[in-house]
Amino acid sequence: MSNTMNLTRAQFDEVMVPNYAPAAVIPVRGEGSHVWDQQGREYIDFAGGIAVNCLGHCHPALVNALMTQGQKLWHLSNVMTNEPALALATRLVDGTFADRVYFANSGAEANEAALKLARRYALDKFGADKTEIIAFNQGFHGRTFFTVSVGGQAAYSDGFGPKPQGITHLPYNDVAALEAAVSDKTCAIMLEPLQGEGGILPASAEFLQAVRRLADKHNALVIFDEVQTGVGRTGHLYAYMGTGIVPDILTSAKALGGGFPIAAMLTRSEIAEHLKVGTHGSTYGGNPLACAVGNAVLDVVNTPQVLDGVKRKEQLFREGLAHINAKYNVFAEVRGKGLLLGAVLNEQYQGRSRDFLMAAIDEGLMALVAGANVVRFAPSLVIPDQDITEGLQRFEKAVARVVAG
Ligand SMILES: *Cc1c(COP(=O)(O)O)cnc(C)c1O
């Protein structure tokens, strides 16, 4: 079909809403950590569909789960439950602090559910004054109007008229600001344990301790947005497992489906019970196809081999990036955890992350940015070591080109 229709990037500008500006090439096939475009040109994938393709492209276990379920049962609605959803919820409950799961289709929807639940819980339990949501500058929680308003980038929430109320934004990692702001009116503190879109910025241990302590003191809930950090990305099944604190509500999406849209909100039963029958819902949430894939993802990712492999592969990335930096002096630091890493550009290259990204595409490497000053890497959690080596060689050539001007 694509041959006879002769589809080109130029058509994007004719038929699509212009909210994206995609690259010039159109990928048509992927396998593991390799992607091929319409012209048959090959790329190494360090982007992973923005931290989604946690097992690379067309992983046999995921293809098999999709094909098998695809021949059995696609969709029912939430009028009836289904076996893949029950199996996936059981895996998530067994593997985490949570004892209840709500399924959605995207990170924003899982966060929307988390925020609505936090508001409901506070209203039911403590009354109408407890509505304040504390969130952080540069935080990202999705693009629905509630989640974009809780997110910490006004550029994403301005220009759409009146916003949801009762949201306070504070500097991330600032314990004093948090101490000053939390009160008995606070219903939830929402944050990413490691800010992704905001620049691959980890929360300090001290800050997370303060979040937990102040939330407990004021009967507020802690919501961890693990849409980007979850499902093995940091070398733990969920990043909170490496922080020493446990949230009350956690959201997961992106890697949970390995490329198939699915999301989940996890919480404890005494909180969950406030979303009574009829209070919230989603047509597709928990559908059998998505959950069958989610089960296959967790079967592969939630194993010592894969999770330990993430920590080892992180070292390969850090060594390779240090080697490149020793030669070209472009990064101030490499930060992040596991296979969610950010190479922060130094003074001389401020604002130029996109130049590095574009040069990388020219060299046959797909990478990401996280703001104007950070080149982000979020490859498959099972990317073969030789693909890391080869990809970093291509990245070195891209860096050399940017440095040469
Ligand atoms: C990507 C992302 C979201 C939004 O997920 P969608 O599936 O695009 O709605 C929310 N929070 C974080 C931390 C993310 O990285």
mmCIF file of N, CA and C in Angstrom, residues 123-221:
data_model
loop_
_atom_site.group_PDB
_atom_site.id
_atom_site.type_symbol
_atom_site.label_atom_id
_atom_site.label_comp_id
_atom_site.label_asym_id
_atom_site.label_seq_id
_atom_site.Cartn_x
_atom_site.Cartn_y
_atom_site.Cartn_z
ATOM 1 N N LEU A 123 -11.293 14.913 49.628
ATOM 2 C CA LEU A 123 -12.640 15.462 49.818
ATOM 3 C C LEU A 123 -13.466 14.560 50.731
ATOM 4 N N ASP A 124 -13.469 13.269 50.433
ATOM 5 C CA ASP A 124 -14.241 12.310 51.234
ATOM 6 C C ASP A 124 -13.753 12.267 52.678
ATOM 7 N N LYS A 125 -12.423 12.270 52.844
ATOM 8 C CA LYS A 125 -11.848 11.994 54.158
ATOM 9 C C LYS A 125 -11.650 13.233 55.008
ATOM 10 N N PHE A 126 -11.281 14.344 54.356
ATOM 11 C CA PHE A 126 -10.876 15.527 55.140
ATOM 12 C C PHE A 126 -11.690 16.775 54.834
ATOM 13 N N GLY A 127 -12.565 16.721 53.836
ATOM 14 C CA GLY A 127 -13.426 17.865 53.563
ATOM 15 C C GLY A 127 -12.990 18.724 52.393
ATOM 16 N N ALA A 128 -13.848 19.721 52.101
ATOM 17 C CA ALA A 128 -13.752 20.477 50.841
ATOM 18 C C ALA A 128 -12.549 21.414 50.755
ATOM 19 N N ASP A 129 -11.870 21.680 51.876
ATOM 20 C CA ASP A 129 -10.740 22.617 51.829
ATOM 21 C C ASP A 129 -9.425 21.966 51.401
ATOM 22 N N LYS A 130 -9.404 20.643 51.412
ATOM 23 C CA LYS A 130 -8.122 19.964 51.156
ATOM 24 C C LYS A 130 -8.012 19.627 49.672
ATOM 25 N N THR A 131 -7.646 20.644 48.885
ATOM 26 C CA THR A 131 -7.635 20.430 47.430
ATOM 27 C C THR A 131 -6.291 20.751 46.774
ATOM 28 N N GLU A 132 -5.339 21.287 47.537
ATOM 29 C CA GLU A 132 -4.119 21.787 46.897
ATOM 30 C C GLU A 132 -3.199 20.664 46.412
ATOM 31 N N ILE A 133 -2.786 20.807 45.184
ATOM 32 C CA ILE A 133 -1.817 19.862 44.617
ATOM 33 C C ILE A 133 -0.480 20.580 44.475
ATOM 34 N N ILE A 134 0.537 20.005 45.075
ATOM 35 C CA ILE A 134 1.881 20.588 44.943
ATOM 36 C C ILE A 134 2.646 19.797 43.883
ATOM 37 N N ALA A 135 3.212 20.526 42.934
ATOM 38 C CA ALA A 135 3.981 19.900 41.845
ATOM 39 C C ALA A 135 5.233 20.750 41.617
ATOM 40 N N PHE A 136 6.023 20.386 40.599
ATOM 41 C CA PHE A 136 7.354 21.005 40.500
ATOM 42 C C PHE A 136 7.663 21.573 39.120
ATOM 43 N N ASN A 137 8.440 22.657 39.156
ATOM 44 C CA ASN A 137 8.881 23.304 37.918
ATOM 45 C C ASN A 137 9.579 22.278 37.033
ATOM 46 N N GLN A 138 9.316 22.354 35.762
ATOM 47 C CA GLN A 138 9.903 21.447 34.756
ATOM 48 C C GLN A 138 9.342 20.037 34.798
ATOM 49 N N GLY A 139 8.439 19.757 35.751
ATOM 50 C CA GLY A 139 7.830 18.429 35.787
ATOM 51 C C GLY A 139 6.956 18.230 34.553
ATOM 52 N N PHE A 140 6.803 16.986 34.136
ATOM 53 C CA PHE A 140 5.935 16.684 32.999
ATOM 54 C C PHE A 140 5.020 15.521 33.343
ATOM 55 N N HIS A 141 3.705 15.728 33.153
ATOM 56 C CA HIS A 141 2.757 14.678 33.520
ATOM 57 C C HIS A 141 1.760 14.349 32.423
ATOM 58 N N GLY A 142 1.958 14.881 31.222
ATOM 59 C CA GLY A 142 1.054 14.567 30.123
ATOM 60 C C GLY A 142 0.378 15.822 29.601
ATOM 61 N N ARG A 143 -0.526 15.656 28.628
ATOM 62 C CA ARG A 143 -1.071 16.805 27.899
ATOM 63 C C ARG A 143 -2.565 16.993 28.018
ATOM 64 N N THR A 144 -3.241 16.244 28.898
ATOM 65 C CA THR A 144 -4.633 16.628 29.173
ATOM 66 C C THR A 144 -4.592 17.924 29.975
ATOM 67 N N PHE A 145 -5.724 18.588 30.109
ATOM 68 C CA PHE A 145 -5.667 19.933 30.684
ATOM 69 C C PHE A 145 -5.297 19.917 32.161
ATOM 70 N N PHE A 146 -5.765 18.897 32.893
ATOM 71 C CA PHE A 146 -5.404 18.787 34.314
ATOM 72 C C PHE A 146 -3.914 18.456 34.429
ATOM 73 N N THR A 147 -3.447 17.464 33.658
ATOM 74 C CA THR A 147 -2.048 17.041 33.813
ATOM 75 C C THR A 147 -1.076 18.104 33.307
ATOM 76 N N VAL A 148 -1.448 18.821 32.283
ATOM 77 C CA VAL A 148 -0.545 19.842 31.764
ATOM 78 C C VAL A 148 -0.513 21.041 32.730
ATOM 79 N N SER A 149 -1.598 21.220 33.466
ATOM 80 C CA SER A 149 -1.638 22.297 34.459
ATOM 81 C C SER A 149 -0.809 21.937 35.693
ATOM 82 N N VAL A 150 -0.787 20.643 36.035
ATOM 83 C CA VAL A 150 0.038 20.195 37.156
ATOM 84 C C VAL A 150 1.509 20.155 36.719
ATOM 85 N N GLY A 151 1.768 19.863 35.471
ATOM 86 C CA GLY A 151 3.131 19.897 34.936
ATOM 87 C C GLY A 151 3.734 21.283 35.094
ATOM 88 N N GLY A 152 5.050 21.328 35.125
ATOM 89 C CA GLY A 152 5.720 22.575 35.490
ATOM 90 C C GLY A 152 6.269 23.383 34.336
ATOM 91 N N GLN A 153 5.639 23.310 33.166
ATOM 92 C CA GLN A 153 6.080 24.133 32.047
ATOM 93 C C GLN A 153 4.886 24.916 31.515
ATOM 94 N N ALA A 154 4.864 26.215 31.851
ATOM 95 C CA ALA A 154 3.728 27.061 31.456
ATOM 96 C C ALA A 154 3.540 27.056 29.944
ATOM 97 N N ALA A 155 4.627 26.874 29.198
ATOM 98 C CA ALA A 155 4.533 26.880 27.727
ATOM 99 C C ALA A 155 3.550 25.814 27.235
ATOM 100 N N TYR A 156 3.393 24.737 28.007
ATOM 101 C CA TYR A 156 2.478 23.659 27.604
ATOM 102 C C TYR A 156 1.040 23.892 28.078
ATOM 103 N N SER A 157 0.857 24.717 29.110
ATOM 104 C CA SER A 157 -0.496 24.872 29.660
ATOM 105 C C SER A 157 -1.133 26.224 29.337
ATOM 106 N N ASP A 158 -0.307 27.198 28.949
ATOM 107 C CA ASP A 158 -0.849 28.521 28.617
ATOM 108 C C ASP A 158 -1.531 28.489 27.255
ATOM 109 N N GLY A 159 -2.487 29.406 27.085
ATOM 110 C CA GLY A 159 -3.085 29.582 25.761
ATOM 111 C C GLY A 159 -4.316 28.733 25.514
ATOM 112 N N PHE A 160 -4.851 28.126 26.591
ATOM 113 C CA PHE A 160 -6.049 27.293 26.425
ATOM 114 C C PHE A 160 -7.184 27.755 27.339
ATOM 115 N N GLY A 161 -7.094 29.007 27.795
ATOM 116 C CA GLY A 161 -8.155 29.509 28.659
ATOM 117 C C GLY A 161 -7.960 29.124 30.109
ATOM 118 N N PRO A 162 -9.054 29.263 30.917
ATOM 119 C CA PRO A 162 -8.930 29.047 32.364
ATOM 120 C C PRO A 162 -8.451 27.636 32.693
ATOM 121 N N LYS A 163 -7.512 27.557 33.644
ATOM 122 C CA LYS A 163 -6.934 26.264 34.024
ATOM 123 C C LYS A 163 -7.600 25.705 35.276
ATOM 124 N N PRO A 164 -7.472 24.399 35.498
ATOM 125 C CA PRO A 164 -7.888 23.830 36.779
ATOM 126 C C PRO A 164 -7.168 24.563 37.909
ATOM 127 N N GLN A 165 -7.832 24.745 39.023
ATOM 128 C CA GLN A 165 -7.288 25.549 40.125
ATOM 129 C C GLN A 165 -6.667 24.684 41.223
ATOM 130 N N GLY A 166 -5.985 25.366 42.144
ATOM 131 C CA GLY A 166 -5.484 24.684 43.342
ATOM 132 C C GLY A 166 -4.170 23.955 43.119
ATOM 133 N N ILE A 167 -3.363 24.456 42.189
ATOM 134 C CA ILE A 167 -2.087 23.801 41.884
ATOM 135 C C ILE A 167 -0.949 24.771 42.198
ATOM 136 N N THR A 168 0.036 24.306 42.973
ATOM 137 C CA THR A 168 1.198 25.127 43.323
ATOM 138 C C THR A 168 2.453 24.484 42.744
ATOM 139 N N HIS A 169 3.286 25.296 42.079
ATOM 140 C CA HIS A 169 4.545 24.773 41.534
ATOM 141 C C HIS A 169 5.731 25.261 42.348
ATOM 142 N N LEU A 170 6.631 24.359 42.668
ATOM 143 C CA LEU A 170 7.822 24.689 43.470
ATOM 144 C C LEU A 170 9.067 24.255 42.715
ATOM 145 N N PRO A 171 10.216 24.817 43.107
ATOM 146 C CA PRO A 171 11.468 24.316 42.514
ATOM 147 C C PRO A 171 11.708 22.864 42.964
ATOM 148 N N TYR A 172 12.160 22.065 42.025
ATOM 149 C CA TYR A 172 12.449 20.636 42.290
ATOM 150 C C TYR A 172 13.702 20.547 43.159
ATOM 151 N N ASN A 173 13.728 19.582 44.054
ATOM 152 C CA ASN A 173 14.898 19.352 44.919
ATOM 153 C C ASN A 173 15.136 20.476 45.923
ATOM 154 N N ASP A 174 14.114 21.281 46.198
ATOM 155 C CA ASP A 174 14.270 22.385 47.146
ATOM 156 C C ASP A 174 13.456 22.074 48.411
ATOM 157 N N VAL A 175 14.144 21.537 49.421
ATOM 158 C CA VAL A 175 13.470 21.084 50.639
ATOM 159 C C VAL A 175 12.827 22.262 51.384
ATOM 160 N N ALA A 176 13.533 23.379 51.451
ATOM 161 C CA ALA A 176 13.015 24.533 52.194
ATOM 162 C C ALA A 176 11.726 25.062 51.564
ATOM 163 N N ALA A 177 11.696 25.137 50.228
ATOM 164 C CA ALA A 177 10.498 25.620 49.535
ATOM 165 C C ALA A 177 9.324 24.682 49.795
ATOM 166 N N LEU A 178 9.616 23.401 49.834
ATOM 167 C CA LEU A 178 8.562 22.413 50.080
ATOM 168 C C LEU A 178 8.031 22.545 51.505
ATOM 169 N N GLU A 179 8.964 22.661 52.454
ATOM 170 C CA GLU A 179 8.584 22.810 53.857
ATOM 171 C C GLU A 179 7.668 24.026 54.042
ATOM 172 N N ALA A 180 7.995 25.093 53.346
ATOM 173 C CA ALA A 180 7.222 26.331 53.478
ATOM 174 C C ALA A 180 5.839 26.211 52.832
ATOM 175 N N ALA A 181 5.712 25.363 51.831
ATOM 176 C CA ALA A 181 4.467 25.330 51.052
ATOM 177 C C ALA A 181 3.454 24.285 51.522
ATOM 178 N N VAL A 182 3.921 23.163 52.036
ATOM 179 C CA VAL A 182 2.971 22.091 52.396
ATOM 180 C C VAL A 182 2.164 22.509 53.619
ATOM 181 N N SER A 183 0.861 22.256 53.554
ATOM 182 C CA SER A 183 -0.012 22.609 54.686
ATOM 183 C C SER A 183 -1.127 21.571 54.784
ATOM 184 N N ASP A 184 -2.036 21.779 55.718
ATOM 185 C CA ASP A 184 -3.155 20.846 55.858
ATOM 186 C C ASP A 184 -4.125 20.935 54.677
ATOM 187 N N LYS A 185 -3.940 21.964 53.827
ATOM 188 C CA LYS A 185 -4.761 22.059 52.611
ATOM 189 C C LYS A 185 -4.180 21.258 51.455
ATOM 190 N N THR A 186 -2.976 20.752 51.645
ATOM 191 C CA THR A 186 -2.340 19.985 50.572
ATOM 192 C C THR A 186 -2.992 18.613 50.479
ATOM 193 N N CYS A 187 -3.470 18.271 49.314
ATOM 194 C CA CYS A 187 -4.070 16.933 49.157
ATOM 195 C C CYS A 187 -3.077 15.971 48.533
ATOM 196 N N ALA A 188 -2.148 16.466 47.708
ATOM 197 C CA ALA A 188 -1.159 15.554 47.110
ATOM 198 C C ALA A 188 0.094 16.316 46.708
ATOM 199 N N ILE A 189 1.214 15.611 46.765
ATOM 200 C CA ILE A 189 2.465 16.102 46.202
ATOM 201 C C ILE A 189 2.775 15.169 45.033
ATOM 202 N N MET A 190 2.854 15.748 43.830
ATOM 203 C CA MET A 190 3.077 14.913 42.643
ATOM 204 C C MET A 190 4.430 15.223 42.024
ATOM 205 N N LEU A 191 5.189 14.164 41.744
ATOM 206 C CA LEU A 191 6.502 14.377 41.129
ATOM 207 C C LEU A 191 6.979 13.139 40.383
ATOM 208 N N GLU A 192 7.930 13.380 39.499
ATOM 209 C CA GLU A 192 8.699 12.308 38.885
ATOM 210 C C GLU A 192 9.919 12.072 39.774
ATOM 211 N N PRO A 193 10.231 10.821 40.119
ATOM 212 C CA PRO A 193 11.417 10.578 40.952
ATOM 213 C C PRO A 193 12.707 10.950 40.212
ATOM 214 N N LEU A 194 12.623 11.033 38.912
ATOM 215 C CA LEU A 194 13.725 11.506 38.070
ATOM 216 C C LEU A 194 13.026 12.237 36.931
ATOM 217 N N GLN A 195 13.196 13.554 36.864
ATOM 218 C CA GLN A 195 12.482 14.304 35.820
ATOM 219 C C GLN A 195 13.026 13.910 34.450
ATOM 220 N N GLY A 196 12.113 13.484 33.569
ATOM 221 C CA GLY A 196 12.510 13.042 32.230
ATOM 222 C C GLY A 196 12.537 14.190 31.245
ATOM 223 N N GLU A 197 11.345 14.612 30.790
ATOM 224 C CA GLU A 197 11.255 15.705 29.812
ATOM 225 C C GLU A 197 11.949 16.955 30.327
ATOM 226 N N GLY A 198 11.941 17.154 31.631
ATOM 227 C CA GLY A 198 12.503 18.360 32.238
ATOM 228 C C GLY A 198 14.019 18.424 32.194
ATOM 229 N N GLY A 199 14.686 17.366 31.724
ATOM 230 C CA GLY A 199 16.143 17.436 31.583
ATOM 231 C C GLY A 199 16.922 16.296 32.219
ATOM 232 N N ILE A 200 16.268 15.150 32.467
ATOM 233 C CA ILE A 200 16.946 13.993 33.088
ATOM 234 C C ILE A 200 17.603 14.442 34.390
ATOM 235 N N LEU A 201 16.740 14.880 35.307
ATOM 236 C CA LEU A 201 17.202 15.439 36.571
ATOM 237 C C LEU A 201 16.725 14.558 37.720
ATOM 238 N N PRO A 202 17.636 13.862 38.404
ATOM 239 C CA PRO A 202 17.217 12.982 39.499
ATOM 240 C C PRO A 202 16.848 13.783 40.742
ATOM 241 N N ALA A 203 15.860 13.282 41.500
ATOM 242 C CA ALA A 203 15.549 13.864 42.807
ATOM 243 C C ALA A 203 16.644 13.443 43.776
ATOM 244 N N SER A 204 17.011 14.347 44.676
ATOM 245 C CA SER A 204 18.001 13.974 45.693
ATOM 246 C C SER A 204 17.314 13.117 46.756
ATOM 247 N N ALA A 205 18.118 12.298 47.440
ATOM 248 C CA ALA A 205 17.569 11.429 48.492
ATOM 249 C C ALA A 205 16.938 12.282 49.595
ATOM 250 N N GLU A 206 17.586 13.382 49.922
ATOM 251 C CA GLU A 206 17.108 14.276 50.971
ATOM 252 C C GLU A 206 15.734 14.856 50.599
ATOM 253 N N PHE A 207 15.589 15.250 49.335
ATOM 254 C CA PHE A 207 14.334 15.828 48.861
ATOM 255 C C PHE A 207 13.210 14.801 48.953
ATOM 256 N N LEU A 208 13.489 13.576 48.514
ATOM 257 C CA LEU A 208 12.441 12.541 48.545
ATOM 258 C C LEU A 208 12.038 12.214 49.982
ATOM 259 N N GLN A 209 13.009 12.178 50.875
ATOM 260 C CA GLN A 209 12.687 11.956 52.300
ATOM 261 C C GLN A 209 11.759 13.063 52.799
ATOM 262 N N ALA A 210 12.048 14.293 52.400
ATOM 263 C CA ALA A 210 11.234 15.433 52.834
ATOM 264 C C ALA A 210 9.823 15.339 52.253
ATOM 265 N N VAL A 211 9.709 14.933 50.999
ATOM 266 C CA VAL A 211 8.393 14.757 50.370
ATOM 267 C C VAL A 211 7.555 13.784 51.202
ATOM 268 N N ARG A 212 8.146 12.665 51.535
ATOM 269 C CA ARG A 212 7.410 11.632 52.292
ATOM 270 C C ARG A 212 7.047 12.124 53.693
ATOM 271 N N ARG A 213 8.023 12.730 54.361
ATOM 272 C CA ARG A 213 7.826 13.183 55.742
ATOM 273 C C ARG A 213 6.742 14.272 55.803
ATOM 274 N N LEU A 214 6.810 15.248 54.911
ATOM 275 C CA LEU A 214 5.854 16.362 54.948
ATOM 276 C C LEU A 214 4.461 15.908 54.516
ATOM 277 N N ALA A 215 4.401 14.998 53.570
ATOM 278 C CA ALA A 215 3.103 14.461 53.159
ATOM 279 C C ALA A 215 2.458 13.726 54.333
ATOM 280 N N ASP A 216 3.235 12.928 55.032
ATOM 281 C CA ASP A 216 2.696 12.185 56.179
ATOM 282 C C ASP A 216 2.202 13.146 57.269
ATOM 283 N N LYS A 217 3.000 14.177 57.517
ATOM 284 C CA LYS A 217 2.669 15.145 58.570
ATOM 285 C C LYS A 217 1.335 15.842 58.286
ATOM 286 N N HIS A 218 1.045 16.071 57.004
ATOM 287 C CA HIS A 218 -0.150 16.844 56.641
ATOM 288 C C HIS A 218 -1.242 16.004 55.966
ATOM 289 N N ASN A 219 -1.173 14.689 56.121
ATOM 290 C CA ASN A 219 -2.177 13.797 55.520
ATOM 291 C C ASN A 219 -2.352 14.031 54.017
ATOM 292 N N ALA A 220 -1.245 14.244 53.337
ATOM 293 C CA ALA A 220 -1.284 14.406 51.879
ATOM 294 C C ALA A 220 -0.757 13.126 51.233
ATOM 295 N N LEU A 221 -1.176 12.877 50.005
ATOM 296 C CA LEU A 221 -0.715 11.687 49.296
ATOM 297 C C LEU A 221 0.512 12.026 48.455
#
